[in-house]
Amino acid sequence: MCGRFTLHHSTEEVSERFAAQQVLFPLEARYNIAPGQAIPVVANSTLAGARWMEAMKWGLVPFWSKDPEIGNRLINARAETIAEKPAYKQALKRRRCILPSDGFYEWKAQDSGPRVPHHIRLRNGELFGFAGLWEEWEAPDGSPLRTCAIITVAPNELMAPIHNRMPAILRREEENAWLDPELKETDALVALLKSYSAEEMEAYPVSRRVNAPQNDDESCIEAAPPEEEQARLF
């Protein structure tokens, strides 16, 4: 799964990297983004093909849902089943998006003791995009709520010892296809969702400060201190 990630690049860097022509969500450096929060989403408009970046709530609420609380359970969508699941199959065809990121967290289980958080990123430190889906839900008073989910896939060789899932990171050359509103062939879309090359990624343990979403500063991505020091701090 993917339950936390980072985005500390500037608005200008992100909008340029993903060719967003309209930016409706100025960014601040984030080091511990959590579900339920407003996050930047890049998508193509069906009008004139313009690409925009705006804020959406992380946790997808299907347009047909009667209760927006369902979004708390739909932060991730499994690539293997999104074409059949009622919560995702319409969004797969019509409402795909990219979630900009520069790293994410996963927790590795131990034989004993608490799980150890790891920060995972590209070796070159560059921005990348998670494949995602978005929806617009209408509240009883008529107000719209836009939400999103990150798609996950099987882990690569780097991630497998840490967790049994990883976010679907799009290859740069495949991003345009993923956002293309004219592409609605399910098999072609699902084929874009695969494990990213392990050779181009790195992972390292970080402080357990990241366990608490309110801790959101640069120290979250620093390499973890020795275990005995962590024990004193937490």
Short mmCIF file of C-alpha atoms in Angstrom, two decimals, residues 31-32 42 50 67 79-80 86 91 102 114 118-119 143 176 185 189 196 198 202 213 229:
data_model
loop_
_atom_site.label_atom_id
_atom_site.label_comp_id
_atom_site.label_asym_id
_atom_site.label_seq_id
_atom_site.Cartn_x
_atom_site.Cartn_y
_atom_site.Cartn_z
CA TYR A 31 7.43 15.69 4.45
CA ASN A 32 4.62 13.55 5.89
CA VAL A 42 -2.58 16.61 -11.97
CA ALA A 50 -5.63 21.64 -20.85
CA ASP A 67 -21.58 8.33 2.72
CA ALA A 79 -4.10 -2.37 -10.08
CA GLU A 80 -5.14 -6.00 -10.47
CA PRO A 86 -17.42 -0.70 -8.61
CA ALA A 91 -12.80 6.42 -12.78
CA ASP A 102 9.45 12.91 -4.41
CA PRO A 114 7.67 -2.15 16.32
CA HIS A 118 11.54 3.50 5.57
CA HIS A 119 11.73 6.36 3.13
CA SER A 143 -21.49 21.17 -2.86
CA ASN A 176 0.73 11.35 -21.27
CA GLU A 185 -9.21 0.68 -23.38
CA LEU A 189 -4.51 1.32 -19.21
CA TYR A 196 9.04 0.60 -11.09
CA ALA A 198 14.32 -1.27 -8.38
CA GLU A 202 16.65 3.58 -2.91
CA PRO A 213 1.13 12.82 10.83
CA GLU A 229 18.72 6.48 20.51
#
